[in-house]
Coordinates of C-alpha atoms in Angstrom, one line a residue:
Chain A
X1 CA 129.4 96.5 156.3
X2 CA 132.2 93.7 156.3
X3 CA 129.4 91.4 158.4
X4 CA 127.6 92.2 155.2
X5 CA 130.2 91.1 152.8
X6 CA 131.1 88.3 154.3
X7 CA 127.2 87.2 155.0
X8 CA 126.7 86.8 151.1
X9 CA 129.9 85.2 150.1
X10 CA 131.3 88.8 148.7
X11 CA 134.6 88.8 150.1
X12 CA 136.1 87.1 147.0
X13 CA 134.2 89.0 144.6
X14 CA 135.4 92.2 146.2
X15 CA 139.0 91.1 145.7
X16 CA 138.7 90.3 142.5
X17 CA 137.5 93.4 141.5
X18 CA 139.9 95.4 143.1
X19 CA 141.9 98.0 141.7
X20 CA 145.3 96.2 142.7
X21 CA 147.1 93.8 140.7
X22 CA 145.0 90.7 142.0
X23 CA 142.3 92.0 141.7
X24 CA 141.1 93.0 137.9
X25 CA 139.6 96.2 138.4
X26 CA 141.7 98.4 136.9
X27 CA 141.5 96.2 133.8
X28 CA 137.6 96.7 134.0
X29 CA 138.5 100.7 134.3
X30 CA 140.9 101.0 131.5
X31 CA 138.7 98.9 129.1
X32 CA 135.6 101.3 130.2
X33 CA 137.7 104.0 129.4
X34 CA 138.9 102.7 126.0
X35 CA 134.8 102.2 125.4
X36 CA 134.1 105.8 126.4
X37 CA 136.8 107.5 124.1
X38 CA 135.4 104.9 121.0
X39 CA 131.9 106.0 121.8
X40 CA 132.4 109.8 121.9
X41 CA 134.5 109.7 118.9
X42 CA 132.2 107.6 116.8
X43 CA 129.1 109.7 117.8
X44 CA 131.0 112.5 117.0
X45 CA 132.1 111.3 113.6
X46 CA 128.5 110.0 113.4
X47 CA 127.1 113.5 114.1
X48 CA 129.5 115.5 111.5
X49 CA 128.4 112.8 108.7
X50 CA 124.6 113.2 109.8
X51 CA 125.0 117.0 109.6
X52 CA 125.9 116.8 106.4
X53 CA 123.7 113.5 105.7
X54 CA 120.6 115.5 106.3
X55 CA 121.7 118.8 104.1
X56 CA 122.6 116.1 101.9
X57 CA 119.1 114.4 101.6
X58 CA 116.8 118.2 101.7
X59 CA 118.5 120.0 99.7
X60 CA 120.7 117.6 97.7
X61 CA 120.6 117.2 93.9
X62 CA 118.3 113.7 93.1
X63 CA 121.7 111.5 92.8
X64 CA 122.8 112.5 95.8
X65 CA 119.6 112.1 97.4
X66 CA 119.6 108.5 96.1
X67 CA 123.1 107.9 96.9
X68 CA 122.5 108.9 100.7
X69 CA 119.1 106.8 100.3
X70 CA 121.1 103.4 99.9
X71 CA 123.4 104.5 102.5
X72 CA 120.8 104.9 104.9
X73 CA 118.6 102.2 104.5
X74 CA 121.9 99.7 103.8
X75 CA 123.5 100.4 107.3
X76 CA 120.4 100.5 108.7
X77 CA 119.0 97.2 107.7
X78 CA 122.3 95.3 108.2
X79 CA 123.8 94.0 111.4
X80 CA 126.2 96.3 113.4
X81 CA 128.4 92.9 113.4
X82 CA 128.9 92.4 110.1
X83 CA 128.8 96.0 109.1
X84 CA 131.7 96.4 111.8
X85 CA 133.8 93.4 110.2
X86 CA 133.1 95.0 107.0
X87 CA 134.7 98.2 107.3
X88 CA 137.2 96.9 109.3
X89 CA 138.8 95.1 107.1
X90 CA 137.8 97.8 104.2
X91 CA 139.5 100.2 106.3
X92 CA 142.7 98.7 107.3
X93 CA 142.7 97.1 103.4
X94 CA 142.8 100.9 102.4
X95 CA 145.1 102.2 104.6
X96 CA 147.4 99.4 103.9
X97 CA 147.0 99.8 100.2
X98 CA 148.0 103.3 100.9
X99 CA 151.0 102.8 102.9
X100 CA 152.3 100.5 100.4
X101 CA 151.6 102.9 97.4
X102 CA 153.7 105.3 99.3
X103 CA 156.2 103.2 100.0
X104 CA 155.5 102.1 103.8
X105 CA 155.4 98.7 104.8
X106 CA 152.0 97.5 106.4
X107 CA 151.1 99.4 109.2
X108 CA 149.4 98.3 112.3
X109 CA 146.0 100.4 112.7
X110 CA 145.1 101.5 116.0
X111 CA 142.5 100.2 117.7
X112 CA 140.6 103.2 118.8
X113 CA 140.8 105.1 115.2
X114 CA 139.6 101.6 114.0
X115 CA 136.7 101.6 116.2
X116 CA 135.5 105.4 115.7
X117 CA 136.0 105.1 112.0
X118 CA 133.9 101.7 111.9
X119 CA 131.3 102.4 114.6
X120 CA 131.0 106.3 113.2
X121 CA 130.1 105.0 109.7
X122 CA 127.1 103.1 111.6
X123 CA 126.2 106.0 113.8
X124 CA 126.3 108.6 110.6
X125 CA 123.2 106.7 109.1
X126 CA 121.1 106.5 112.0
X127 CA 122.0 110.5 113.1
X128 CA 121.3 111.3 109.4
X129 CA 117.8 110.6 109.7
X130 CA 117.6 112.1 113.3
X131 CA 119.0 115.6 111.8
X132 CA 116.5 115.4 109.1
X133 CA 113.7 115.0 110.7
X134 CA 115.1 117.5 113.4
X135 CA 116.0 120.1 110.4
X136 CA 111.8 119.2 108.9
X137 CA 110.5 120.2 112.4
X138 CA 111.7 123.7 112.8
X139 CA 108.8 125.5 111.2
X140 CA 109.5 127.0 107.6
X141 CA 108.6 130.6 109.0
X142 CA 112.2 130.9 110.4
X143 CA 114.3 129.7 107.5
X144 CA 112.0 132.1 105.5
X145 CA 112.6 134.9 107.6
X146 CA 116.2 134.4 107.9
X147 CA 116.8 134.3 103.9
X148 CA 114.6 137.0 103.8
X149 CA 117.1 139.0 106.0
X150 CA 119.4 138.3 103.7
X151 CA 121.5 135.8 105.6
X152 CA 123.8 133.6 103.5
X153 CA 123.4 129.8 103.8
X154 CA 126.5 129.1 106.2
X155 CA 124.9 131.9 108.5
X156 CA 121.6 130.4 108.1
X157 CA 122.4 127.0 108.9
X158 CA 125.0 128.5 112.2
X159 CA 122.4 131.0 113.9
X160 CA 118.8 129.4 113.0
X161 CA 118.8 126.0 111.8
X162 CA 121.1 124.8 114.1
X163 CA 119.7 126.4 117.2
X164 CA 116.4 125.7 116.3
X165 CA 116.8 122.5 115.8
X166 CA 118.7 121.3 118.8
X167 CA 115.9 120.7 120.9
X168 CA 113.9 118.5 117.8
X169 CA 117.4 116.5 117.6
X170 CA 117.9 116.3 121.1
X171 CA 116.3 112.7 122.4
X172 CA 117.1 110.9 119.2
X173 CA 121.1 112.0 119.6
X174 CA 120.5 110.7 123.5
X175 CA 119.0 107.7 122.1
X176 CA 121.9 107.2 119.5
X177 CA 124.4 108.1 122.0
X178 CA 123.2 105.3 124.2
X179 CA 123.7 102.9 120.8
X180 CA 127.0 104.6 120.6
X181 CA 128.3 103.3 123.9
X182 CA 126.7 99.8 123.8
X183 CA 127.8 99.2 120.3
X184 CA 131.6 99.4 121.6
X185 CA 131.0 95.9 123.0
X186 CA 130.7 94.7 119.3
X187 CA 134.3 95.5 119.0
X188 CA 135.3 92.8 121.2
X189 CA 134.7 90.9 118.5
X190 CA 137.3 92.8 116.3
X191 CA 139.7 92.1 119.2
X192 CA 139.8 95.3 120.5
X193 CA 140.0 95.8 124.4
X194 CA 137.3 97.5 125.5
X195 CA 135.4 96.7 128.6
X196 CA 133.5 93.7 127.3
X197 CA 136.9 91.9 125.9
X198 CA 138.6 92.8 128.9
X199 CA 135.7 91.4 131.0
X200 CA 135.7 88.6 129.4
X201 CA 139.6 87.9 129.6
X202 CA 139.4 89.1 133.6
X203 CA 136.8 86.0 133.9
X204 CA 137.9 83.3 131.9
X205 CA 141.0 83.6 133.7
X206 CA 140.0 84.0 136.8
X207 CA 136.7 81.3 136.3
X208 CA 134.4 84.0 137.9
X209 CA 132.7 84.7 134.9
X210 CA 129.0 85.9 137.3
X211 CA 131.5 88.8 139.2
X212 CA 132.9 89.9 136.0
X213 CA 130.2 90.4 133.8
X214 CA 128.0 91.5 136.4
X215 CA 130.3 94.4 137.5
X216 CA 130.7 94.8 133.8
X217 CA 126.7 95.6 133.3
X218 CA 126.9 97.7 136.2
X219 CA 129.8 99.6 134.5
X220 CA 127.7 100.1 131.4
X221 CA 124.0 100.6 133.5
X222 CA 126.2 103.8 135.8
X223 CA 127.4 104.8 132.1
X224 CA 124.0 104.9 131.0
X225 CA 122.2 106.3 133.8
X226 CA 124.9 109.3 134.1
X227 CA 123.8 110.3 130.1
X228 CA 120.2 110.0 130.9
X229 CA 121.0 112.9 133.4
X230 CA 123.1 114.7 131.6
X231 CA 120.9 114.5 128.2
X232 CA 118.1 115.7 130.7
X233 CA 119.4 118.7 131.0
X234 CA 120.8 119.6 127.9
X235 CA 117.0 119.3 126.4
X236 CA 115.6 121.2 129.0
X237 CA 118.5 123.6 128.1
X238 CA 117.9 123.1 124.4
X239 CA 113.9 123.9 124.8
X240 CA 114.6 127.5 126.8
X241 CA 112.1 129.7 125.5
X242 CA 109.5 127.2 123.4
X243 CA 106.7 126.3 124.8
X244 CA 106.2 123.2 126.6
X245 CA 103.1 120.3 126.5
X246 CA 102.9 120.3 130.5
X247 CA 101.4 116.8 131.0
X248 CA 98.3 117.8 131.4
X249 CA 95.7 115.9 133.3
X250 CA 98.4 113.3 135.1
Chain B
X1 CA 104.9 96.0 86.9
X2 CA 103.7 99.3 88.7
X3 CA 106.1 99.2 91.4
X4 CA 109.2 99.5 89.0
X5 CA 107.6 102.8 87.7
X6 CA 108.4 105.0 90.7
X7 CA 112.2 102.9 90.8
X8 CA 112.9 104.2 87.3
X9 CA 113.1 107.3 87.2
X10 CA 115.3 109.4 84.5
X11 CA 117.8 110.7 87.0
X12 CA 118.2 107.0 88.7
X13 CA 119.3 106.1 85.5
X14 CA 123.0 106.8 86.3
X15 CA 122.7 104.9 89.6
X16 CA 121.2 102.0 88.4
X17 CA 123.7 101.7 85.5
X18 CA 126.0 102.2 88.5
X19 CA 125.1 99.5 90.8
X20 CA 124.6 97.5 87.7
X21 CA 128.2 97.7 86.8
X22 CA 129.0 97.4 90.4
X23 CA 127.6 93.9 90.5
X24 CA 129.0 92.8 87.6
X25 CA 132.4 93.4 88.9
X26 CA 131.8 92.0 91.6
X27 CA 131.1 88.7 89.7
X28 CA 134.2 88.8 87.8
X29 CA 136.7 89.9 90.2
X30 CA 135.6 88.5 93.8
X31 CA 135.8 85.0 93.8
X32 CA 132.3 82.8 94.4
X33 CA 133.9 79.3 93.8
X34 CA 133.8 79.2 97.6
X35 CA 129.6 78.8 97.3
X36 CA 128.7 75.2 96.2
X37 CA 130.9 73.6 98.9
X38 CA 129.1 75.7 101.6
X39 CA 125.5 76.0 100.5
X40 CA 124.2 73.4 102.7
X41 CA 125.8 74.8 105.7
X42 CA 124.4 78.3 104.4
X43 CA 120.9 77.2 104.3
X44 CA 120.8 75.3 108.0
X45 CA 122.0 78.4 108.9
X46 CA 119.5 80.7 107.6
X47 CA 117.3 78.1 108.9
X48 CA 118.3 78.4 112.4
X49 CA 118.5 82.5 112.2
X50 CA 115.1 82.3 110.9
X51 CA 114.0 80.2 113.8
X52 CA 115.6 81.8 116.5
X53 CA 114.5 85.5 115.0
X54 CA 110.8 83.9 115.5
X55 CA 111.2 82.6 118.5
X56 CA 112.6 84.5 120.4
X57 CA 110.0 87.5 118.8
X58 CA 107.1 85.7 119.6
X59 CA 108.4 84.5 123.5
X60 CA 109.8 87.9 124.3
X61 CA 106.3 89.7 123.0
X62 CA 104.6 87.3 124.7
X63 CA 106.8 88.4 127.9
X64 CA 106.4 92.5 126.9
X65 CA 103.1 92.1 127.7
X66 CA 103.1 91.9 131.4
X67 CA 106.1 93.8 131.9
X68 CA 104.2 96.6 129.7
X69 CA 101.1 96.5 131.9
X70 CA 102.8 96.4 135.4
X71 CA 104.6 99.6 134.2
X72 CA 101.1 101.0 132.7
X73 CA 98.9 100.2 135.5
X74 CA 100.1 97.9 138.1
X75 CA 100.8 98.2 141.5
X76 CA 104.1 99.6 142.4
X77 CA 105.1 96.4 143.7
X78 CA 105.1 94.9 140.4
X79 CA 105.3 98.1 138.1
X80 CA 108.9 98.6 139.8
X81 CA 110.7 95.1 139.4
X82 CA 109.5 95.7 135.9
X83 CA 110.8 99.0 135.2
X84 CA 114.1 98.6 136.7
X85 CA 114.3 95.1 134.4
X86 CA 113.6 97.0 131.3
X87 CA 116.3 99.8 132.1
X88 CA 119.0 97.3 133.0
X89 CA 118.0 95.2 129.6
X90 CA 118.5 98.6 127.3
X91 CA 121.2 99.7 129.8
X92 CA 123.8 97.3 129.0
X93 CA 125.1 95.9 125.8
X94 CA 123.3 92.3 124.4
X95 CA 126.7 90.7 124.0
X96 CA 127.3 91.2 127.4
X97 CA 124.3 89.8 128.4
X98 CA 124.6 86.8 126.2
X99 CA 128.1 85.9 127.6
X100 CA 126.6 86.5 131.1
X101 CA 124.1 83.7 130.3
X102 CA 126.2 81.4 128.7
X103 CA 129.5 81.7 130.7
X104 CA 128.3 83.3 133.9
X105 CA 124.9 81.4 134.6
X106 CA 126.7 78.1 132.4
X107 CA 129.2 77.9 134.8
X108 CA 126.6 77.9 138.3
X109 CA 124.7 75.6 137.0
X110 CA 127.1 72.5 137.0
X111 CA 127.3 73.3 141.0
X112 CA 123.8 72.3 141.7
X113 CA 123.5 68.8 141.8
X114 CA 119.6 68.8 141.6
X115 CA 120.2 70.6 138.1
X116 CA 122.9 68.3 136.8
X117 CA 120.7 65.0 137.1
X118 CA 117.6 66.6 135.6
X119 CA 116.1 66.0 132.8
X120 CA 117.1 69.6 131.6
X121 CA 120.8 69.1 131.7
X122 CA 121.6 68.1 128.3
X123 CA 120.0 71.1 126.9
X124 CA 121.7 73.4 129.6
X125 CA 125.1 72.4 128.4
X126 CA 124.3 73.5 124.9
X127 CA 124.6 76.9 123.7
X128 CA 121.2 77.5 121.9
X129 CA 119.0 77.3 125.1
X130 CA 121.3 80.6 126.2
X131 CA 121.0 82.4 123.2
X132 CA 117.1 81.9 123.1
X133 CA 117.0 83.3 126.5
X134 CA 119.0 86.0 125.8
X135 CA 117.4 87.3 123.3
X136 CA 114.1 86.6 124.5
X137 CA 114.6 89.2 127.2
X138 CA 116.3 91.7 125.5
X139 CA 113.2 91.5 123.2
X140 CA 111.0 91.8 126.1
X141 CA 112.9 94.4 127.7
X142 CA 112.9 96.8 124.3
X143 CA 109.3 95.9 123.4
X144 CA 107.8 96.3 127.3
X145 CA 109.0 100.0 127.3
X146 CA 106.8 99.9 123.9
X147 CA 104.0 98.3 125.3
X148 CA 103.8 100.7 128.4
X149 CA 103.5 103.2 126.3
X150 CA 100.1 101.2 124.0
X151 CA 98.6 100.0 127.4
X152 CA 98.9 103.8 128.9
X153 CA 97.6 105.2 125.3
X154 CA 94.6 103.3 125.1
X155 CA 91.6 105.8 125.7
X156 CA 90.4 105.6 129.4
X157 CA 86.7 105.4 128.1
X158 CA 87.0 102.3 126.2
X159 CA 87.7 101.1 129.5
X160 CA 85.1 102.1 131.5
X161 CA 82.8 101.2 128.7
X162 CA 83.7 97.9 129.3
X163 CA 83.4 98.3 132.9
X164 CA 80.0 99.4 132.5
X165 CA 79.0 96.7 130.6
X166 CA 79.9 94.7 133.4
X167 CA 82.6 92.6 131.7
X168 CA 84.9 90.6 134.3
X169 CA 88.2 92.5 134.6
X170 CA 90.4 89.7 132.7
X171 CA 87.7 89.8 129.6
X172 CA 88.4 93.7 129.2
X173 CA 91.8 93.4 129.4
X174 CA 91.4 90.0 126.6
X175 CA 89.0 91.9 124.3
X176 CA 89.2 95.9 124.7
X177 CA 92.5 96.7 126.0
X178 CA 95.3 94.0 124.5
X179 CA 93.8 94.6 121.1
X180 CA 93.8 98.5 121.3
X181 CA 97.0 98.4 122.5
X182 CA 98.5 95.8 119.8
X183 CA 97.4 97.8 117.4
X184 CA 99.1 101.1 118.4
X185 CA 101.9 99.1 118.7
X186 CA 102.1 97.5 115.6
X187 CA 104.2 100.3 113.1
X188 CA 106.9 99.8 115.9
X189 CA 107.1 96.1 116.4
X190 CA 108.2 95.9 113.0
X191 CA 111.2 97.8 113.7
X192 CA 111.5 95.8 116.6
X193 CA 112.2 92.8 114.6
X194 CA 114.4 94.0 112.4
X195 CA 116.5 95.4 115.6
X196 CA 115.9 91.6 117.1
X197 CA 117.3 90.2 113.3
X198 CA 120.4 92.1 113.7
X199 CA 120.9 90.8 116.8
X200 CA 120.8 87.4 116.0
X201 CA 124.7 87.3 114.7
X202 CA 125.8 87.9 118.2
X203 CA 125.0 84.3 119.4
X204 CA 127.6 82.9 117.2
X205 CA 130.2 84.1 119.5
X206 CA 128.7 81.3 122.0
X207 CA 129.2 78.7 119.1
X208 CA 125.4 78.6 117.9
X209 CA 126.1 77.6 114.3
X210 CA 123.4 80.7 112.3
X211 CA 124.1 82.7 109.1
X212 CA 127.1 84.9 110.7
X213 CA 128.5 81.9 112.2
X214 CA 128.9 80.2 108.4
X215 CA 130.2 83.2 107.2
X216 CA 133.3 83.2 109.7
X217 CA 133.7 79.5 109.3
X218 CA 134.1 80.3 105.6
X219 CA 136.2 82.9 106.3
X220 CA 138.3 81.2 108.6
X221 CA 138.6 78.0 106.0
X222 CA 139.7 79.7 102.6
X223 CA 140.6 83.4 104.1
X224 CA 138.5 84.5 101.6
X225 CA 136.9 88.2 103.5
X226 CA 135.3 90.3 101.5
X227 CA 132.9 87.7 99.5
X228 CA 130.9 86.0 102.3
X229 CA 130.6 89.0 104.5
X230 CA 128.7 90.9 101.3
X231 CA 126.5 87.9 100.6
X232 CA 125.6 87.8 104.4
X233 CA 124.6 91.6 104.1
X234 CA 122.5 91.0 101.2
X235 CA 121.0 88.0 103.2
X236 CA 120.0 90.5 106.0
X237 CA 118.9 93.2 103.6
X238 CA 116.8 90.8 102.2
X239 CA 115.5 88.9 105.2
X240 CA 114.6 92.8 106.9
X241 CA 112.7 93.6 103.2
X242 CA 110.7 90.4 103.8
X243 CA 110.0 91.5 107.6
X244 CA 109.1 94.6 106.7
X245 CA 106.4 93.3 103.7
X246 CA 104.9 91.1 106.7
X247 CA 104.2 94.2 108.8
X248 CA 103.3 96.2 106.2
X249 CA 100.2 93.7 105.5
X250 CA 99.6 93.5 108.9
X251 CA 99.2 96.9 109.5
X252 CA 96.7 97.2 106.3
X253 CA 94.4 94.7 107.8
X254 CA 94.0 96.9 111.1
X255 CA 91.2 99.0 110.0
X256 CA 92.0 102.8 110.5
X257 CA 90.4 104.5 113.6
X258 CA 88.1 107.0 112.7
X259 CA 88.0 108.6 116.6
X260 CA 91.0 110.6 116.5
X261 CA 89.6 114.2 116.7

């Protein structure tokens, strides 16, 4: 293995990315970390505004269809970038704003609440549509069925649409999951240290930018590859009992 | 006028008179003095986002096309460099990538000697030459995974029509099966390009001078926020409108198959 190493010119890579203080590996780690907790929090953010996105936009009065019909098609037709730099500085205006209403000086925002807020605004519109085209494909049968048990709306939307529609939603919320933890990388440009800032500051002081930012795409390819696993399963677990198109005449 | 009827509606009413109101306060209370003194350098860059949005379309679909049939229906020799190209290229963020071009590969180059006394090196030390390649084959990589998909979908018979007709195999693939599978490929491409247009800001962060790239600079000159990063929006919106019209008529001229059951 260290014959290896040493035949391609690795060694002083492989110190540089170490975990220990000369090497800038834990850096790497810690700013992966910081993108993971921005990613799950803005999908999650972006799922609870897409739940209600989607009720929103089927069932929703006409103004409130329309409302949610600018909101989707803005975000969606608009750069991440400048949405991000956007609502950043909408955000920490408001907060601001708010903190000197109150009687606060200004307050310094957190980086990560920054990042979910901004990056879970973005991932609302796109996981609105997703829902509500998941919530379209469960057949009407169901729903009918279930209000004609009686079932109140809340119990409706818990036990049958929900359930029902998991598997629909399922490889659009791995897809947007995927755009979730990429998307972190825009913050960088917010100045937030996540692993692409942190990459970058590991190789422009070091002047290895090829190490850095290679071991940081490997960082985010592992990231990826891992979800495509794990969103693997949860379909499969999500389609129990429906019947499946077996690929028929591969 | 026809296309207003649907727009005006009774209940929109309220929202227009909204958005109406919403515009004109943000005429009178954001501040636009800003725009004379930076239209030029607005419009080159609008220019240059236009042109590298085309460009680097045009060159990556040009690219999707073989990495879409080596996945489809080449050998696994080629069908795997491809596949594992197109995972690493959706895999990883596009800013990455871009900074790996530009810093990473910007900094090997000056240690070949061969490279810095060809004729290439003054375009290698500028930023644009990076960004196009970037975004090339991010392009490619997103629109490949497309085009496997339109190579495999084309109907086998159409195929072995050709076949039988005894058509060499590069004037099937020219005539029956690149059309066929261009044109089931067509009500995604458009989306395609939009994603590619809202890619195109991330290049300014290597100093390539497009329509986000004005917008900081006039942000960082008058620390005026708000203003040019809404104009820039509406920029976008429209510029995705427009690309969306141009699909749109595309898609209208492909006749409609009648073969599908």
């Amino acid at each position: 293995m260290e014959a290896i190493i040493d035949a391609f010119g690795l060694s002083e890579s492989l110190a540089l990315l170490s975990l220990s203080p000369p090497g800038w590996g834990s850096n790497l780690l810690r700013g992966l970390a910081n993108s993971l907790q921005i990613a799950f929090g803005a999908f999650g953010f972006g799922l609870v505004i897409g739940l209600f996105g989607a009720y929103g936009k089927l069932y929703g009065g006409p103004i409130l269809r329309d409302l949610l019909a600018v909101y989707t098609t803005v975000v969606r037709a608009v750069p991440e970038l400048v949405l991000i730099l956007i609502l950043y500085y909408v955000g920490s205006d408001l907060i601001n704003q708010l903190a000197t209403a109150m009687g606060y000086g200004r307050v310094e925002i957190n980086g990560v609440a920054a990042g979910i807020w901004v990056l879970g605004i973005v991932q609302g519109a796109y996981s609105t549509e997703v829902l509500r085209g998941a919530i379209q494909a469960v057949p009407p049968g169901q729903i009918e069925a279930a209000r004609a048990f009686g079932m109140p709306p809340l119990m409706l939307m818990r036990r049958v649409t929900i359930p029902a529609m998991t598997a629909f939603a399922a490889p659009g919320l791995a897809n947007l999951w995927l755009i979730a933890t990429k998307d972190t990388a825009l913050l960088a440009i917010v100045g937030f240290n996540e692993l692409t800032l942190e990459t970058k500051q590991a190789a422009s002081s070091t002047r290895a930018y090829f190490t850095f930012f290679l071991a940081a795409g490997g960082l985010y390819l592992i990231v990826t590859l891992f979800s495509g696993v794990v969103f693997a399963r949860v379909e499969k677990w999500a389609r129990r009992g429906q019947p499946t198109l077996k690929r028929a005449g591969r | 006028m026809t296309w207003l009827r649907p727009v005006l509606l009774p209940h929109r009413l309220l929202l227009i008179g909204l958005f109406v109101l919403l515009v004109a306060w943000c005429a009178w209370a954001l501040r636009w003095d800003w725009i004379p003194h930076y239209a030029p350098l607005a419009l080159q860059g609008l220019w240059r986002t236009v042109w590298i949005l085309v460009v680097t379309t045009v060159l990556g679909f040009l690219l999707a096309i073989p990495l879409g049939l080596a996945q489809a229906a080449g050998p696994w020799y080629l069908a795997a460099p491809a596949r594992v190209f197109c995972t690493v290229i959706r895999g990883t963020p596009l800013l990455l990538q871009i900074w790996l071009l530009y810093y990473g590969l910007g900094s090997l180059f000056p240690q070949f000697p061969w490279i810095r006394s060809s004729e290439l090196w003054p375009y290698l030390r500028q930023a644009w030459p990076y960004a196009v390649l970037a975004l090339t084959l991010s392009y490619a990589g997103y629109e490949g995974e497309v085009m496997r998909g339109a190579f495999a979908g084309v109907q086998r018979g159409q195929l072995e029509a050709a076949q039988a007709f005894g058509m060499p195999r590069f004037t099937i693939f020219r005539r029956v099966w690149l059309p066929q599978a261009v044109r089931n490929v067509l009500p995604t491409l458009g989306g395609e390009t939009i994603l590619q247009l809202k890619a195109t800001p991330l290049v300014a962060t290597i100093t390539v001078m497009e329509l986000y790239a004005v917008s900081s600079r006039v942000r960082q000159d008058t620390f005026i926020v708000y203003e040019p990063l809404l104009l820039l929006a509406l920029f976008y919106l429209v510029i995705a409108g427009i690309i969306t019209l141009i699909f749109r008529h595309f898609e209208n001229q492909v006749p409609q198959r009648r073969d599908r059951h």
